[in-house]
Amino acid sequence: MLPFLARRLLYAVPTLFAVSVIAFVIIQLPPGDYLTTLMADWAAQGGAVESGMVEAMRERYGLDQPIYVQYFKWMSGILLQGDFGMSFEYGRPVSELIWSRLGFSFLLAFLTLLFAWAIAVPIGILSAVRQYSVADYIATFIAFVFLALPNFVLALGMMYVMSAYFGQSVGGLFSAEYVDAPWSLARLWDFLKHVWLPVFAIGTGSLAALIRIMRANLLDELRKPYVTTARAKGLDEFRLLMRYPVRIALNPLISALGWILPAAVSMEILVSVVMSLPTTGPLLLRALLAQDMYLAGSLILLISVLTIIGTLISDILLALTDPRIRLQ
Amino acid sequence: MTDTSSPIDTAPRDPGAAELAVAGQWTLFWLRFRRHKLAVVSLVVVAALYLVAAFAQFIAPSDPNQTNARFTYAPPQAVQLFHEGRFAPHVDGLAMTVDRESMRRVFAPAPEKPVFIEFLAPSAPYRLLGFFTVETKLFGIAGARPGDSLFLFGADRLGRDIFSRVVHGAQISLSIGLVGVFLSLVLGVAIGGISGFFGGTVDVLIQRLIELLRSIPTIPLWMGLAAAIPVGWPPLKTYFFITLIVSLIGWTALAREVRGKFLSMRNEDFVTAARLDGMSEIGIIFVHLVPSFTSHIIATLTLAIPTMILAETALSFLGIGLQPPIISWGTLLQEAQNIRAVAQAPWLLFTPAAAIVLAVLALNFLGDGLRDAADPHGAIS
C-alpha cells in the first residue's frame, strides 16, 4: 500500500505545478497589469493615489520583473505565508474572502456525489438485472433527459415551480435568520431544507453516466462463470447479486469519481450563480467580470487543487477496496 | 470471441446472406445502425434541426431583432387548426390591458379576434443562405392588420418574437457544436495519433497532459479564458474564440480514442501484412488504419457535439460567452437569468431550454447508435 501511495502522491506534484501555472496565466491574460487596473479603479472612485503605496505593491508582486519572477513571488507568497494577493474589488486579502465559500462549494459537491450514487447504484443494478425491460428503458431515458437539460436551467425551472406553485422561498443555503447564526440543530434543518434543490439540480446531470457504468459493469459480471456456480449451489438470487457481482461492479464507479468530481464542481458553479449560493461560483463570476484577477486566479487555483486532491483520495479509496490496483 | 449459438456453416442461409458476406464496411455499418430505432429517429430529428438552422430566415415568421413595445412579455399564442368548423389555422388575438397596481401589461386571448396563418406568406425581401433573394416566408399572418400578433413561443421584454429568435439561435448554437468538434478532431487526431504511433516518452507526456486537463474542473477554466476576451471584439471573432475555448477540452476524449485504436491495431494481422508487403508507415496509417476506425471517430464526434452546445450555452448564459446582439440559445437564456424574469415570463426559460434538450438528446441518441454500429462485433439483424 505504501509504495502505491508514494507513487500516487509523486504523480500529483507535476499536476499541481501545471495547475498553478494555468491559474497564473489566467491572471495574466487581461491586458494591463494588476496595478493599472487598481489605479484606474482608485482614480474612478476619486481617491488620491499615493506613489509610495504603488511602489510598495510593485515591489511586492514583482510587477516590473520578468514573468517567471512574478510567478515565483505569487507562488511563494501562497505557499509560505498563505498570501494569495489582494482583491482590489473588495479591498481585502483574497484569503479572507475564499475559505468559507470553498468549504460550502466542496460540501455541496460531496453531497451531490452522495446523492448521485444513492440514485444511480440501485437503478444501475435494476437496469442490469432486468436488461431491456420497460423499467430499464424508462430509467435510461429519464437519465438521458437530465443529461440533456443544462443544470442551471433545471435549477431555475425548479425555483420557478417551487415559488409559483408551492409558495416556498428559494435561493441561498439558509433562510435570512440563519445566515449568520452559529451551527445548531435548527440551522442544520434549515440548511437541509435549502440544500436539496441545488443537490438535485447538480446531481441529476451525472446520473446518466453513472447508471450506464454501473449497468455495463454489472452485465459483464453477471455473465461470468462464478455467478452460475453460486446459483448452482443454491444461493438465493438477491444475496448472490449483492455479495459478489455488485461489489465488483462498484469499483469502476469509485474510479469514475476522478472525473465526476471535477464535473460536479463545474456544475456547482453554474447552479450557485443561478441560485446565489454562498459558494465559489458567484464570487468567481464577479471576480472575472470585474477583472479582479488575483481573486479569480486564486479561486481557479484552489478549486483545481482541491479537485485534484479529491481525485487522489478516490484513487486511494479504490486501492483500498480493490487489491488488484495497489499490486500493479 | 466464439459465438457457439450460430456456427456459420450450418446456419440456415437466407437469400440476403450472400450479399451480406461481401458487404462493404459502410453497408454493414448502416445495417447495424438501422437496428437502433431511437437512433434512426434521432438522425431524422438532428437532420431536421440542422435544416431549420440553415433555413432560419425562411422559417422564422418575423425578424428576430424587430422590437415591438406594444407586446412586451406577450404570452405564447397556441395554434388552433379549425375556425368555425372549417380548416383554417389561426391563433387567438391578444387583448391587452394595463394592471393599475403593478403597472404591467396583462394579455388575454381574444377568440373574437382570430389571427389567421398563411403558408408561404409574402414578406420583405431577404437573403437566404447568403445568395438567394427571397420574398416568401414559410408562414406568416394572412392579411396583417395593425395590432395583429403571431407569437408562437411568446415575446420577450422588448416584444421580440421568441419563436423567430429560437430558430435563428439554432444557427449559432448548432454550428458552434460542429465547428468546435472539427477543431477537436484536428487536435485529437493529430495529438492522439502521435501519442499512439510513437509511444514511449512522447506517449507518456501526452497522456499526463490529457490527465491533467481532465482533472481540472472545466467551467472555471473556461470562465477564466472566456473572461479574457475583450468586450469590444467583433461578434465573429468572439464566436471563433468561444468555439476554440470550448474545443480545448473536447479534444482529450478524442485523442484517447484515437491513441487506443492505434495501439490496438498496430499489431493486427492486416497491418503486419501491409508492412511485409513493403508499404510505408504513412501509407499504412492513411490507407489501412484511419479507414478502419473512421466509424468510431464519427461516433465519438457526434457524442462530443452536445457537450460543446451545452458549454456554449453555459458560458453565454453567464454573460462571458457570446454577447447580444448575437442570437444563440445561450444568449436567449440570458434573458431568463433570474427567478424574477422567469416568474414574469416562464416562456423565456422554457422555450430555449426545450430546443436545447431536443438537440442534445437527439445528438446523444444518434451518437449512441453510431457507436453501437461502429462495433464490428455487433449483431446485424
XYZ file of C-alpha atoms in Angstrom:
709
model
C 0.000 0.000 0.000
C 2.764 2.463 0.930
C 4.650 2.304 -2.399
C 1.334 2.831 -4.193
C 0.576 5.851 -2.024
C 4.031 7.314 -2.564
C 3.848 6.827 -6.323
C 0.402 8.375 -6.489
C 1.487 11.400 -4.420
C 4.558 11.839 -6.605
C 2.351 11.886 -9.712
C 0.272 14.658 -8.168
C 3.218 17.045 -7.825
C 3.713 17.908 -11.521
C -0.063 18.112 -11.919
C -0.317 20.630 -9.090
C 2.555 22.625 -10.571
C 0.904 22.682 -14.003
C -2.385 23.797 -12.474
C -0.673 26.691 -10.700
C 0.891 27.770 -13.995
C -2.513 27.685 -15.700
C -4.066 29.767 -12.929
C -1.206 32.256 -13.188
C -1.637 32.517 -16.961
C -5.321 33.299 -16.423
C -4.342 36.077 -14.010
C -2.029 37.500 -16.672
C -4.480 37.206 -19.581
C -6.388 40.504 -19.368
C -4.496 43.441 -20.842
C -2.572 45.658 -18.421
C -1.230 44.532 -15.066
C -2.841 44.385 -11.682
C -1.690 47.872 -10.693
C -3.045 49.661 -13.763
C -6.445 48.151 -13.006
C -6.113 49.080 -9.362
C -5.080 52.664 -10.075
C -7.813 53.090 -12.668
C -10.238 51.884 -10.060
C -8.929 54.255 -7.409
C -8.951 57.149 -9.860
C -12.548 56.303 -10.790
C -13.523 56.496 -7.136
C -11.806 59.872 -6.871
C -9.221 58.600 -4.393
C -5.711 60.023 -4.391
C -3.090 57.520 -5.458
C -0.102 57.593 -3.157
C 3.002 56.928 -5.149
C 4.715 55.236 -2.203
C 1.952 52.660 -1.975
C 2.102 51.930 -5.699
C 5.854 51.422 -5.429
C 5.381 49.084 -2.477
C 2.868 46.978 -4.376
C 5.016 46.930 -7.487
C 7.792 45.586 -5.299
C 5.509 43.092 -3.539
C 4.236 41.466 -6.749
C 7.451 41.962 -8.722
C 5.481 43.659 -11.484
C 8.484 45.259 -13.188
C 10.364 41.975 -13.233
C 10.221 39.106 -15.741
C 7.131 36.938 -15.780
C 8.703 33.901 -14.083
C 9.794 36.082 -11.150
C 6.205 37.274 -10.805
C 5.013 33.669 -10.821
C 7.622 32.736 -8.248
C 6.651 35.631 -5.967
C 2.967 34.766 -6.244
C 3.541 31.089 -5.505
C 5.960 31.657 -2.644
C 3.506 34.110 -1.080
C 0.824 31.403 -1.198
C 2.963 28.513 -0.038
C 4.974 30.274 2.648
C 2.551 32.841 4.044
C -0.871 31.781 2.750
C -0.995 35.155 0.959
C -2.993 34.923 -2.269
C -2.711 38.621 -3.106
C -5.236 41.423 -2.755
C -8.724 41.600 -4.162
C -8.968 45.153 -5.407
C -12.714 44.974 -5.751
C -13.230 44.124 -2.111
C -10.090 45.867 -0.892
C -9.272 42.853 1.264
C -6.779 39.984 1.049
C -8.093 37.186 -1.153
C -7.534 34.648 1.610
C -10.155 36.363 3.803
C -12.798 36.010 1.108
C -12.472 32.491 -0.127
C -12.223 29.873 2.584
C -15.819 29.705 3.789
C -17.064 29.766 0.201
C -14.688 26.969 -0.785
C -15.966 24.965 2.164
C -19.573 25.265 1.041
C -18.607 24.507 -2.572
C -16.982 21.232 -1.698
C -19.652 20.336 0.841
C -22.170 20.791 -1.962
C -20.075 18.753 -4.404
C -19.730 16.000 -1.797
C -23.466 15.894 -1.044
C -24.128 15.846 -4.785
C -21.886 12.827 -5.269
C -23.612 11.007 -2.400
C -26.994 11.787 -3.934
C -25.963 10.749 -7.443
C -24.560 7.460 -6.156
C -27.542 6.711 -3.953
C -29.813 7.048 -7.005
C -27.549 5.629 -9.715
C -26.424 2.401 -7.998
C -29.882 0.879 -7.369
C -31.141 1.984 -10.789
C -27.990 0.629 -12.449
C -28.485 -2.724 -10.691
C -32.144 -2.832 -11.704
C -31.296 -1.950 -15.323
C -28.691 -4.711 -15.498
C -30.729 -7.436 -13.811
C -33.823 -6.593 -15.863
C -31.980 -5.730 -19.076
C -34.243 -4.487 -21.909
C -37.253 -4.374 -19.597
C -39.635 -1.418 -19.530
C -38.000 -0.212 -16.304
C -34.577 -0.333 -17.966
C -35.766 1.783 -20.909
C -37.592 4.310 -18.725
C -34.627 4.740 -16.357
C -32.214 5.190 -19.254
C -34.489 7.679 -20.985
C -35.056 9.816 -17.879
C -31.329 9.832 -17.131
C -30.666 10.973 -20.707
C -33.194 13.799 -20.418
C -31.453 15.010 -17.260
C -28.139 14.781 -19.105
C -29.510 16.965 -21.893
C -31.009 19.556 -19.560
C -28.445 22.174 -18.527
C -28.238 22.117 -14.722
C -28.744 25.820 -14.349
C -31.920 25.633 -16.428
C -33.138 22.797 -14.217
C -32.331 24.871 -11.115
C -34.173 27.899 -12.495
C -37.141 25.775 -13.525
C -37.335 24.130 -10.091
C -37.066 27.503 -8.360
C -39.874 28.798 -10.551
C -42.109 25.810 -9.808
C -41.348 25.952 -6.065
C -42.137 29.634 -5.777
C -45.074 29.774 -8.195
C -46.923 26.636 -7.128
C -45.691 25.867 -3.609
C -45.032 29.397 -2.381
C -41.628 28.411 -0.977
C -38.700 30.747 -0.579
C -35.884 29.595 -2.801
C -32.277 30.523 -3.375
C -29.403 30.647 -0.919
C -28.420 27.919 1.504
C -30.110 29.402 4.582
C -33.186 31.426 5.493
C -32.401 35.026 6.398
C -32.456 34.420 10.158
C -29.906 31.596 9.995
C -27.331 33.092 7.625
C -25.005 34.352 10.360
C -26.234 32.140 13.186
C -23.859 29.582 14.726
C -24.443 25.944 13.791
C -27.338 24.366 15.687
C -29.928 21.687 15.005
C -32.384 24.315 13.798
C -29.796 25.762 11.437
C -28.901 22.303 10.152
C -32.587 21.617 9.457
C -32.864 24.947 7.664
C -29.737 24.065 5.645
C -31.220 20.712 4.629
C -34.451 22.406 3.573
C -32.459 24.610 1.206
C -29.701 22.310 0.029
C -31.783 19.548 -1.565
C -32.676 21.696 -4.557
C -29.125 22.521 -5.726
C -28.031 18.970 -4.884
C -30.816 17.585 -7.062
C -30.130 20.045 -9.878
C -26.393 19.298 -9.922
C -26.568 15.578 -9.204
C -29.027 14.614 -11.921
C -26.523 15.700 -14.586
C -24.138 12.864 -13.676
C -26.848 10.215 -13.304
C -26.829 9.033 -16.909
C -23.102 8.330 -16.936
C -23.113 6.613 -13.528
C -26.128 4.444 -14.332
C -24.580 3.332 -17.591
C -21.236 2.483 -15.998
C -22.951 0.506 -13.245
C -25.236 -1.274 -15.715
C -22.447 -2.196 -18.146
C -20.106 -3.466 -15.437
C -22.760 -5.484 -13.694
C -23.833 -7.027 -17.002
C -20.227 -8.105 -17.600
C -20.022 -9.623 -14.129
C -23.378 -11.408 -14.363
C -22.157 -13.364 -17.393
C -19.159 -14.774 -15.526
C -18.993 -18.450 -14.541
C -18.725 -17.799 -10.811
C -22.280 -16.440 -10.846
C -23.517 -19.667 -12.421
C -21.550 -21.643 -9.850
C -23.073 -19.727 -6.964
C -26.528 -20.131 -8.469
C -25.965 -23.868 -8.959
C -25.020 -24.154 -5.316
C -28.423 -22.766 -4.423
C -27.575 -19.278 -3.203
C -30.687 -17.122 -3.451
C -30.654 -14.502 -6.215
C -30.625 -11.379 -4.061
C -27.792 -12.438 -1.774
C -25.822 -13.771 -4.720
C -26.199 -10.465 -6.515
C -25.262 -8.275 -3.589
C -22.425 -10.368 -2.270
C -20.334 -10.782 -5.442
C -21.154 -9.085 -8.769
C -22.404 -5.800 -7.321
C -19.333 -5.389 -5.144
C -17.026 -5.881 -8.112
C -19.137 -3.689 -10.397
C -18.875 -0.844 -7.873
C -15.111 -0.483 -8.364
C -15.202 1.328 -11.714
C -17.789 3.608 -10.137
C -15.267 4.619 -7.492
C -12.659 5.344 -10.138
C -15.290 7.367 -12.008
C -15.017 9.829 -9.104
C -11.871 11.081 -10.822
C -13.951 12.831 -13.472
C -17.328 13.064 -11.713
C -15.834 15.305 -9.033
C -14.477 17.928 -11.491
C -17.815 17.784 -13.322
C -19.777 18.240 -10.088
C -17.586 21.192 -9.084
C -18.120 22.741 -12.535
C -21.864 22.336 -12.440
C -21.989 23.517 -8.842
C -20.526 26.826 -10.004
C -23.251 27.321 -12.597
C -26.088 26.358 -10.278
C -24.686 28.535 -7.495
C -24.686 31.571 -9.755
C -28.336 30.996 -10.599
C -29.376 30.368 -7.005
C -26.926 32.884 -5.489
C -25.484 30.333 -3.097
C -22.639 31.416 -0.785
C -20.120 29.276 -2.688
C -17.218 29.988 -5.019
C -19.359 30.219 -8.160
C -20.868 33.714 -7.797
C -17.599 35.062 -6.354
C -15.596 33.687 -9.285
C -18.035 35.097 -11.829
C -17.983 38.549 -10.231
C -14.213 38.490 -9.974
C -13.865 37.569 -13.640
C -16.366 40.172 -14.820
C -14.612 42.868 -12.750
C -11.181 41.546 -13.826
C -10.266 41.153 -10.168
C -7.587 38.773 -11.331
C -5.823 37.751 -8.121
C -9.152 36.729 -6.651
C -10.213 34.905 -9.842
C -6.837 33.203 -10.305
C -6.688 32.103 -6.671
C -10.190 30.665 -6.885
C -9.397 28.750 -10.063
C -6.162 27.521 -8.471
C -7.826 26.361 -5.254
C -10.827 24.769 -6.966
C -8.474 22.810 -9.230
C -6.082 21.838 -6.443
C -8.884 20.641 -4.188
C -10.386 18.686 -7.073
C -7.042 17.002 -7.701
C -6.784 16.137 -4.014
C -10.316 14.748 -4.175
C -9.330 12.586 -7.122
C -6.283 11.430 -5.185
C -8.494 10.391 -2.283
C -10.769 8.481 -4.662
C -7.723 6.657 -6.065
C -6.681 5.690 -2.560
C -10.215 4.528 -1.781
C -10.161 2.430 -4.916
C -6.850 0.874 -3.910
C -8.293 0.073 -0.505
C -11.340 -1.661 -1.955
C -9.617 -3.384 -4.862
C -6.335 -5.151 -4.090
C -5.604 -5.624 -7.800
C -4.961 -1.902 -8.197
C -2.382 -1.489 -5.469
C -0.453 -4.572 -6.520
C 0.047 -3.330 -10.069
C -14.788 -14.335 -29.333
C -16.528 -17.520 -30.345
C -20.212 -17.483 -30.942
C -21.344 -21.071 -30.497
C -25.048 -20.368 -30.897
C -24.874 -19.854 -34.672
C -21.963 -21.627 -36.360
C -21.538 -20.058 -39.761
C -21.500 -23.268 -41.789
C -24.696 -24.813 -40.508
C -26.758 -21.653 -40.170
C -29.751 -21.592 -42.488
C -28.880 -19.228 -45.301
C -31.370 -16.524 -46.056
C -31.394 -15.034 -49.560
C -29.505 -11.932 -48.374
C -26.675 -13.883 -46.777
C -24.581 -13.967 -49.910
C -24.690 -10.191 -50.258
C -24.044 -9.811 -46.545
C -20.881 -11.862 -46.778
C -19.361 -9.488 -49.294
C -20.971 -6.286 -47.978
C -18.606 -3.376 -47.503
C -17.768 -1.756 -44.203
C -20.281 1.061 -44.623
C -23.111 -1.232 -45.664
C -22.573 -3.286 -42.511
C -22.374 -0.054 -40.533
C -25.729 1.068 -41.891
C -27.345 -2.353 -41.286
C -26.216 -2.323 -37.654
C -27.267 1.297 -37.218
C -30.764 0.592 -38.547
C -31.490 -1.789 -35.669
C -31.266 1.069 -33.180
C -34.752 2.569 -33.657
C -34.238 5.502 -31.306
C -31.032 6.419 -33.120
C -32.779 6.354 -36.501
C -35.484 8.671 -35.185
C -32.765 10.884 -33.699
C -30.996 11.023 -37.046
C -34.188 12.449 -38.569
C -34.548 14.958 -35.701
C -30.916 16.084 -35.978
C -31.209 16.469 -39.753
C -34.412 18.484 -39.274
C -32.741 20.740 -36.698
C -29.793 21.483 -38.963
C -32.218 22.182 -41.824
C -34.076 24.626 -39.569
C -30.761 26.302 -38.776
C -29.811 26.521 -42.461
C -33.194 27.941 -43.499
C -33.791 30.001 -40.351
C -34.670 33.160 -42.267
C -37.288 31.271 -44.251
C -38.829 29.523 -41.238
C -38.865 32.420 -38.766
C -42.005 34.482 -39.419
C -40.507 37.736 -38.187
C -37.189 39.494 -37.890
C -35.598 38.233 -34.646
C -34.342 41.705 -33.776
C -37.559 43.566 -34.507
C -38.838 45.091 -31.287
C -42.463 45.842 -30.585
C -43.138 47.865 -27.428
C -46.843 47.035 -27.623
C -46.215 43.362 -26.985
C -43.754 43.404 -24.101
C -43.786 39.925 -22.479
C -46.727 38.788 -24.608
C -47.534 35.145 -23.782
C -47.341 32.310 -26.339
C -50.347 32.051 -28.649
C -51.472 28.480 -29.279
C -52.200 27.452 -32.848
C -55.749 26.189 -33.485
C -56.412 24.284 -36.677
C -60.151 24.856 -37.169
C -62.188 28.037 -37.216
C -65.987 27.845 -37.275
C -65.942 24.272 -38.490
C -63.545 24.582 -41.406
C -59.783 24.112 -41.652
C -58.147 27.484 -41.074
C -55.058 27.515 -38.852
C -55.141 30.564 -36.616
C -54.197 31.922 -33.205
C -56.380 33.980 -30.900
C -55.542 37.658 -30.968
C -54.212 39.267 -27.816
C -56.311 41.715 -25.814
C -54.069 43.909 -23.711
C -54.997 45.717 -20.512
C -52.743 47.503 -18.056
C -52.819 46.310 -14.472
C -53.140 49.552 -12.466
C -51.428 48.151 -9.393
C -48.298 46.611 -10.863
C -48.317 48.865 -13.943
C -47.757 45.808 -16.095
C -49.349 44.819 -19.335
C -51.689 41.886 -18.948
C -52.592 39.904 -22.048
C -55.636 37.713 -22.513
C -56.552 35.619 -25.555
C -59.317 37.213 -27.578
C -61.087 34.441 -29.535
C -63.316 37.003 -31.231
C -60.240 38.424 -32.998
C -58.600 35.465 -34.735
C -55.280 35.990 -36.498
C -55.131 33.654 -39.485
C -51.906 31.969 -40.538
C -50.973 31.874 -44.195
C -48.402 29.453 -45.583
C -45.733 30.721 -47.981
C -46.624 34.237 -46.992
C -45.102 37.171 -48.870
C -42.509 39.168 -46.953
C -39.916 41.870 -47.357
C -37.016 40.583 -49.491
C -34.182 38.884 -47.590
C -31.189 36.776 -48.484
C -31.359 33.034 -47.915
C -28.160 31.001 -47.378
C -26.221 34.117 -48.343
C -27.090 34.165 -52.039
C -30.761 33.776 -52.908
C -33.012 36.776 -52.610
C -36.386 35.510 -51.455
C -39.651 37.317 -50.772
C -41.537 34.451 -49.143
C -41.599 33.097 -45.589
C -42.738 29.592 -44.610
C -45.717 31.099 -42.815
C -46.970 34.469 -41.653
C -50.064 36.436 -40.758
C -52.680 36.437 -43.532
C -53.703 39.997 -44.359
C -51.930 41.551 -41.388
C -53.724 44.468 -39.746
C -52.127 46.750 -37.174
C -52.347 45.155 -33.744
C -52.194 41.596 -35.082
C -49.572 39.454 -33.453
C -48.172 35.973 -34.019
C -46.023 34.878 -31.061
C -45.918 31.078 -31.105
C -43.415 30.990 -28.225
C -44.342 34.375 -26.711
C -42.389 37.616 -26.740
C -39.510 38.921 -24.647
C -39.053 42.161 -22.717
C -38.678 44.152 -25.931
C -41.585 42.459 -27.650
C -39.364 40.388 -29.937
C -40.754 37.097 -31.247
C -39.115 34.270 -29.303
C -40.009 31.614 -31.887
C -38.046 33.512 -34.514
C -35.219 34.031 -32.047
C -35.023 30.347 -31.112
C -34.989 29.404 -34.803
C -32.220 31.912 -35.507
C -30.364 30.842 -32.343
C -30.117 27.340 -33.809
C -27.688 28.716 -36.386
C -25.092 29.746 -33.821
C -25.724 27.051 -31.215
C -25.742 24.111 -33.605
C -22.843 25.392 -35.688
C -20.671 26.007 -32.627
C -21.014 22.291 -31.942
C -19.885 21.409 -35.469
C -17.012 23.905 -35.674
C -15.853 23.031 -32.159
C -15.930 19.339 -32.972
C -13.941 19.970 -36.119
C -11.229 21.776 -34.130
C -11.257 18.957 -31.557
C -10.958 16.451 -34.373
C -7.849 18.124 -35.760
C -6.235 18.389 -32.324
C -7.386 14.966 -31.147
C -6.361 13.003 -34.227
C -3.008 14.771 -34.518
C -2.053 14.514 -30.834
C -3.677 11.125 -30.243
C -2.082 9.786 -33.411
C 1.373 10.989 -32.387
C 0.875 9.533 -28.928
C -0.273 6.137 -30.141
C 2.113 5.876 -33.045
C 5.387 6.910 -31.440
C 4.691 5.524 -27.974
C 7.433 5.758 -25.345
C 8.233 9.079 -23.689
C 6.089 11.140 -26.084
C 3.136 8.934 -25.275
C 3.680 9.225 -21.516
C 3.973 13.020 -21.708
C 0.850 13.415 -23.815
C -1.127 11.072 -21.592
C -0.083 13.059 -18.499
C -1.183 16.263 -20.246
C -4.562 14.742 -21.046
C -4.996 13.526 -17.477
C -4.121 17.000 -16.244
C -6.700 18.653 -18.489
C -9.336 16.171 -17.411
C -8.681 16.617 -13.704
C -9.354 20.360 -13.754
C -12.996 21.416 -13.454
C -13.806 22.760 -16.911
C -16.239 25.547 -16.110
C -13.826 27.679 -14.007
C -11.147 27.176 -16.651
C -13.491 28.153 -19.479
C -14.737 31.095 -17.451
C -11.197 32.330 -16.915
C -10.348 32.053 -20.590
C -13.645 33.456 -21.843
C -13.475 36.420 -19.473
C -10.184 37.414 -21.086
C -11.923 38.025 -24.430
C -12.104 41.819 -24.812
C -15.659 43.156 -24.782
C -15.092 45.294 -27.887
C -14.277 42.407 -30.206
C -16.430 41.908 -33.306
C -19.024 39.137 -32.892
C -17.407 36.798 -35.411
C -14.065 36.900 -33.605
C -15.732 36.300 -30.234
C -17.651 33.395 -31.758
C -14.464 31.850 -33.055
C -12.658 32.208 -29.749
C -15.521 30.771 -27.737
C -15.527 27.800 -30.104
C -11.790 27.431 -29.652
C -12.090 27.548 -25.860
C -14.884 25.006 -25.881
C -12.911 22.624 -28.075
C -9.821 22.957 -25.862
C -11.289 20.330 -23.592
C -13.113 18.280 -26.221
C -10.010 17.001 -27.940
C -8.794 14.980 -24.946
C -11.536 12.348 -25.226
C -10.938 12.049 -28.935
C -7.158 11.832 -28.566
C -7.589 8.948 -26.117
C -9.898 7.137 -28.506
C -7.525 7.556 -31.451
C -4.497 6.520 -29.417
C -6.276 3.427 -28.119
C -7.222 2.407 -31.646
C -3.687 2.985 -32.934
C -2.214 0.893 -30.140
C -4.618 -1.991 -30.585
C -4.388 -2.017 -34.371
C -0.658 -1.566 -34.735
C -0.201 -5.295 -34.277
C -3.220 -6.575 -36.209
C -2.506 -9.132 -38.884
C -3.577 -6.927 -41.779
C -1.147 -4.214 -40.654
C 1.687 -6.710 -40.409
C 0.743 -7.996 -43.867
C 0.856 -4.494 -45.317
C 4.206 -3.874 -43.664
C 5.627 -7.127 -45.070
C 4.382 -6.045 -48.487
C 6.736 -3.100 -48.151
C 4.176 -0.381 -47.567
C 5.409 2.787 -45.927
C 4.317 3.666 -42.365
C 2.482 6.779 -43.555
C 0.738 4.693 -46.213
C -0.315 2.134 -43.611
C -1.721 4.857 -41.388
C -3.833 6.514 -44.046
C -4.770 3.549 -46.226
C -5.387 0.902 -43.562
C -5.549 2.335 -40.046
C -7.575 5.516 -40.465
C -10.375 3.971 -42.562
C -10.739 1.132 -40.091
C -11.628 3.442 -37.238
C -13.369 6.273 -39.077
C -16.729 4.977 -37.909
C -15.502 5.099 -34.293
C -14.326 8.645 -34.747
C -17.651 9.691 -36.228
C -19.459 8.214 -33.229
C -17.160 9.952 -30.736
C -17.533 13.227 -32.618
C -21.301 13.006 -32.553
C -21.209 12.449 -28.816
C -18.904 15.470 -28.422
C -21.239 17.917 -30.200
C -23.830 18.076 -27.386
C -21.116 18.767 -24.782
C -19.982 21.732 -26.839
C -23.517 23.033 -27.278
C -24.024 22.830 -23.514
C -20.694 24.572 -22.868
C -21.572 27.472 -25.163
C -24.969 27.727 -23.506
C -23.431 27.847 -20.037
C -20.815 30.476 -20.925
C -23.240 32.699 -22.802
C -25.778 32.366 -20.012
C -23.200 33.605 -17.506
C -22.551 36.621 -19.717
C -18.930 35.744 -20.552
C -19.538 33.817 -23.744
C -21.340 35.193 -26.759
C -22.944 38.567 -26.210
C -26.149 40.048 -27.572
C -26.883 41.055 -30.345
C -25.608 37.596 -31.337
C -28.555 35.230 -31.033
C -27.755 31.809 -29.634
C -29.698 29.563 -27.271
C -27.281 30.632 -24.539
C -27.805 34.359 -25.083
C -31.572 33.739 -25.187
C -31.330 32.116 -21.770
C -29.537 35.229 -20.505
C -32.936 36.911 -20.625
C -34.146 34.384 -18.067
C -31.194 34.807 -15.758
C -33.022 35.365 -12.508
C -36.124 33.996 -10.902
C -37.967 37.339 -11.257
C -37.705 37.274 -15.031
C -38.726 33.615 -15.106
C -41.711 34.260 -12.843
C -42.912 37.073 -15.090
C -42.436 35.246 -18.384
C -41.717 31.495 -17.930
C -41.554 31.029 -21.712
C -38.266 32.954 -21.733
C -36.740 29.965 -19.945
C -38.773 27.058 -21.221
C -38.705 27.568 -24.983
C -34.911 27.889 -25.473
C -34.481 25.101 -22.890
C -36.791 22.830 -24.883
C -34.751 23.485 -28.032
C -31.520 22.665 -26.183
C -32.921 19.468 -24.663
C -34.274 18.308 -28.031
C -30.967 18.931 -29.822
C -28.746 17.447 -27.115
C -30.979 14.431 -26.580
C -31.194 13.653 -30.307
C -27.431 14.049 -30.764
C -26.733 11.790 -27.781
C -29.037 9.028 -29.009
C -27.635 9.376 -32.512
C -24.080 9.127 -31.172
C -25.046 6.054 -29.150
C -26.489 4.375 -32.207
C -23.427 5.237 -34.280
C -21.151 3.849 -31.592
C -23.042 0.559 -31.481
C -22.983 0.420 -35.275
C -19.240 1.053 -35.315
C -18.641 -2.034 -33.172
C -17.525 -4.697 -35.674
C -18.719 -7.468 -33.347
C -22.230 -6.031 -33.088
C -25.119 -8.098 -34.394
C -26.517 -7.164 -37.791
C -30.048 -8.490 -37.663
